[in-house]
């Protein structure tokens, strides 16, 4: 059986796509979508990607949102400090033995984001 090899993109609606893309660039280092052949897209490091449908009544992320993006990070404490310096509040910090450490935040439009430092 053929299988997909990873996520090729995450697509979602935005009130102001340009400004929100810049927020992700400025706060999380995710390159903007290239507009020509010279542009550099966001290239992820190889690693685990979790694909996890949640129950419709989950309280793991806000009920009015249909999705939450999880990004792997190498140093969660450094990322939290960086975001704090930029005025971004993080919350719901969790440690899961054997899995890693997590923290939640919201992007500039209130979409839920989870950062994950895998256990190493």
mmCIF file of C-alpha atoms in Angstrom:
data_model
loop_
_atom_site.group_PDB
_atom_site.id
_atom_site.type_symbol
_atom_site.label_atom_id
_atom_site.label_comp_id
_atom_site.label_asym_id
_atom_site.label_seq_id
_atom_site.Cartn_x
_atom_site.Cartn_y
_atom_site.Cartn_z
ATOM 1 C CA UNK A 1 0.000 0.000 0.000
ATOM 2 C CA UNK A 2 1.259 3.477 -0.866
ATOM 3 C CA UNK A 3 1.376 5.938 2.041
ATOM 4 C CA UNK A 4 1.758 9.686 2.258
ATOM 5 C CA UNK A 5 5.225 10.744 3.389
ATOM 6 C CA UNK A 6 4.359 13.884 5.352
ATOM 7 C CA UNK A 7 2.365 17.072 5.400
ATOM 8 C CA UNK A 8 2.819 19.118 2.242
ATOM 9 C CA UNK A 9 0.972 22.165 3.541
ATOM 10 C CA UNK A 10 -1.552 23.487 6.014
ATOM 11 C CA UNK A 11 -4.321 25.574 4.471
ATOM 12 C CA UNK A 12 -6.914 27.559 6.385
ATOM 13 C CA UNK A 13 -9.029 30.686 6.032
ATOM 14 C CA UNK A 14 -7.850 34.041 7.371
ATOM 15 C CA UNK A 15 -9.306 37.516 7.731
ATOM 16 C CA UNK A 16 -5.987 39.001 6.593
ATOM 17 C CA UNK A 17 -3.790 36.291 5.016
ATOM 18 C CA UNK A 18 -0.779 38.528 4.379
ATOM 19 C CA UNK A 19 -0.650 39.875 7.923
ATOM 20 C CA UNK A 20 -1.204 36.440 9.460
ATOM 21 C CA UNK A 21 1.520 34.865 7.288
ATOM 22 C CA UNK A 22 3.881 37.621 8.464
ATOM 23 C CA UNK A 23 2.899 36.902 12.109
ATOM 24 C CA UNK A 24 3.950 33.255 11.626
ATOM 25 C CA UNK A 25 7.209 34.397 9.996
ATOM 26 C CA UNK A 26 8.006 36.919 12.744
ATOM 27 C CA UNK A 27 6.974 34.783 15.730
ATOM 28 C CA UNK A 28 7.613 31.170 14.692
ATOM 29 C CA UNK A 29 10.058 31.505 11.788
ATOM 30 C CA UNK A 30 7.794 29.976 9.138
ATOM 31 C CA UNK A 31 8.766 31.323 5.715
ATOM 32 C CA UNK A 32 6.126 32.962 3.555
ATOM 33 C CA UNK A 33 4.817 31.029 0.553
ATOM 34 C CA UNK A 34 7.214 31.709 -2.350
ATOM 35 C CA UNK A 35 5.860 33.881 -5.130
ATOM 36 C CA UNK A 36 8.495 32.807 -7.672
ATOM 37 C CA UNK A 37 11.185 30.201 -8.292
ATOM 38 C CA UNK A 38 13.747 32.107 -6.199
ATOM 39 C CA UNK A 39 11.580 32.141 -3.060
ATOM 40 C CA UNK A 40 12.440 29.733 -0.240
ATOM 41 C CA UNK A 41 9.459 27.831 1.199
ATOM 42 C CA UNK A 42 9.341 26.661 4.804
ATOM 43 C CA UNK A 43 11.343 23.416 5.007
ATOM 44 C CA UNK A 44 10.740 21.262 8.065
ATOM 45 C CA UNK A 45 13.219 18.955 9.713
ATOM 46 C CA UNK A 46 12.461 15.268 9.446
ATOM 47 C CA UNK A 47 10.536 13.968 12.402
ATOM 48 C CA UNK A 48 7.276 12.690 13.755
ATOM 49 C CA UNK A 49 3.978 14.175 12.591
ATOM 50 C CA UNK A 50 0.885 13.250 14.572
ATOM 51 C CA UNK A 51 -2.409 13.004 12.694
ATOM 52 C CA UNK A 52 -5.115 13.015 15.368
ATOM 53 C CA UNK A 53 -8.823 13.618 14.837
ATOM 54 C CA UNK A 54 -10.350 14.738 18.143
ATOM 55 C CA UNK A 55 -13.880 14.269 19.438
ATOM 56 C CA UNK A 56 -16.209 17.125 18.460
ATOM 57 C CA UNK A 57 -16.637 18.003 22.151
ATOM 58 C CA UNK A 58 -12.901 18.046 23.057
ATOM 59 C CA UNK A 59 -11.726 20.726 25.421
ATOM 60 C CA UNK A 60 -8.084 20.328 24.315
ATOM 61 C CA UNK A 61 -8.522 23.388 22.077
ATOM 62 C CA UNK A 62 -11.321 25.988 21.764
ATOM 63 C CA UNK A 63 -14.689 24.572 20.699
ATOM 64 C CA UNK A 64 -15.320 27.288 18.109
ATOM 65 C CA UNK A 65 -12.143 26.290 16.222
ATOM 66 C CA UNK A 66 -12.101 23.304 13.890
ATOM 67 C CA UNK A 67 -8.348 22.705 14.035
ATOM 68 C CA UNK A 68 -5.164 23.289 15.991
ATOM 69 C CA UNK A 69 -1.707 23.240 14.428
ATOM 70 C CA UNK A 70 1.092 21.508 16.351
ATOM 71 C CA UNK A 71 4.662 22.558 15.569
ATOM 72 C CA UNK A 72 7.775 20.675 16.741
ATOM 73 C CA UNK A 73 10.427 22.855 18.414
ATOM 74 C CA UNK A 74 13.962 22.020 19.539
ATOM 75 C CA UNK A 75 13.952 24.090 22.756
ATOM 76 C CA UNK A 76 10.531 24.811 24.241
ATOM 77 C CA UNK A 77 11.865 27.031 27.040
ATOM 78 C CA UNK A 78 13.779 29.236 24.594
ATOM 79 C CA UNK A 79 10.731 29.471 22.311
ATOM 80 C CA UNK A 80 8.453 30.433 25.216
ATOM 81 C CA UNK A 81 10.948 33.119 26.298
ATOM 82 C CA UNK A 82 11.167 34.456 22.740
ATOM 83 C CA UNK A 83 7.401 34.573 22.360
ATOM 84 C CA UNK A 84 7.031 36.269 25.743
ATOM 85 C CA UNK A 85 9.504 38.971 24.675
ATOM 86 C CA UNK A 86 7.318 39.513 21.593
ATOM 87 C CA UNK A 87 4.179 39.835 23.710
ATOM 88 C CA UNK A 88 2.725 36.416 22.880
ATOM 89 C CA UNK A 89 1.130 34.654 25.867
ATOM 90 C CA UNK A 90 1.577 30.902 26.236
ATOM 91 C CA UNK A 91 -0.575 28.677 28.437
ATOM 92 C CA UNK A 92 -1.513 25.073 29.248
ATOM 93 C CA UNK A 93 2.064 23.883 29.601
ATOM 94 C CA UNK A 94 2.255 20.093 29.899
ATOM 95 C CA UNK A 95 4.950 17.462 30.302
ATOM 96 C CA UNK A 96 4.200 13.925 29.099
ATOM 97 C CA UNK A 97 6.727 11.253 30.075
ATOM 98 C CA UNK A 98 8.241 9.627 27.009
ATOM 99 C CA UNK A 99 6.414 11.975 24.611
ATOM 100 C CA UNK A 100 7.679 15.454 25.369
ATOM 101 C CA UNK A 101 6.685 18.897 26.537
ATOM 102 C CA UNK A 102 3.864 21.050 25.175
ATOM 103 C CA UNK A 103 2.554 24.597 25.431
ATOM 104 C CA UNK A 104 -0.386 26.342 23.769
ATOM 105 C CA UNK A 105 -0.733 29.831 22.304
ATOM 106 C CA UNK A 106 -2.964 31.683 19.873
ATOM 107 C CA UNK A 107 -1.878 33.276 16.620
ATOM 108 C CA UNK A 108 -2.773 36.858 15.706
ATOM 109 C CA UNK A 109 -6.310 35.795 14.682
ATOM 110 C CA UNK A 110 -6.980 33.626 17.735
ATOM 111 C CA UNK A 111 -6.300 30.260 16.075
ATOM 112 C CA UNK A 112 -4.959 27.677 18.525
ATOM 113 C CA UNK A 113 -1.327 26.602 18.141
ATOM 114 C CA UNK A 114 0.514 23.933 20.118
ATOM 115 C CA UNK A 115 4.301 23.790 20.388
ATOM 116 C CA UNK A 116 5.888 20.418 21.104
ATOM 117 C CA UNK A 117 9.419 19.598 22.187
ATOM 118 C CA UNK A 118 9.674 15.829 21.653
ATOM 119 C CA UNK A 119 11.214 13.733 24.408
ATOM 120 C CA UNK A 120 14.782 13.036 23.584
#
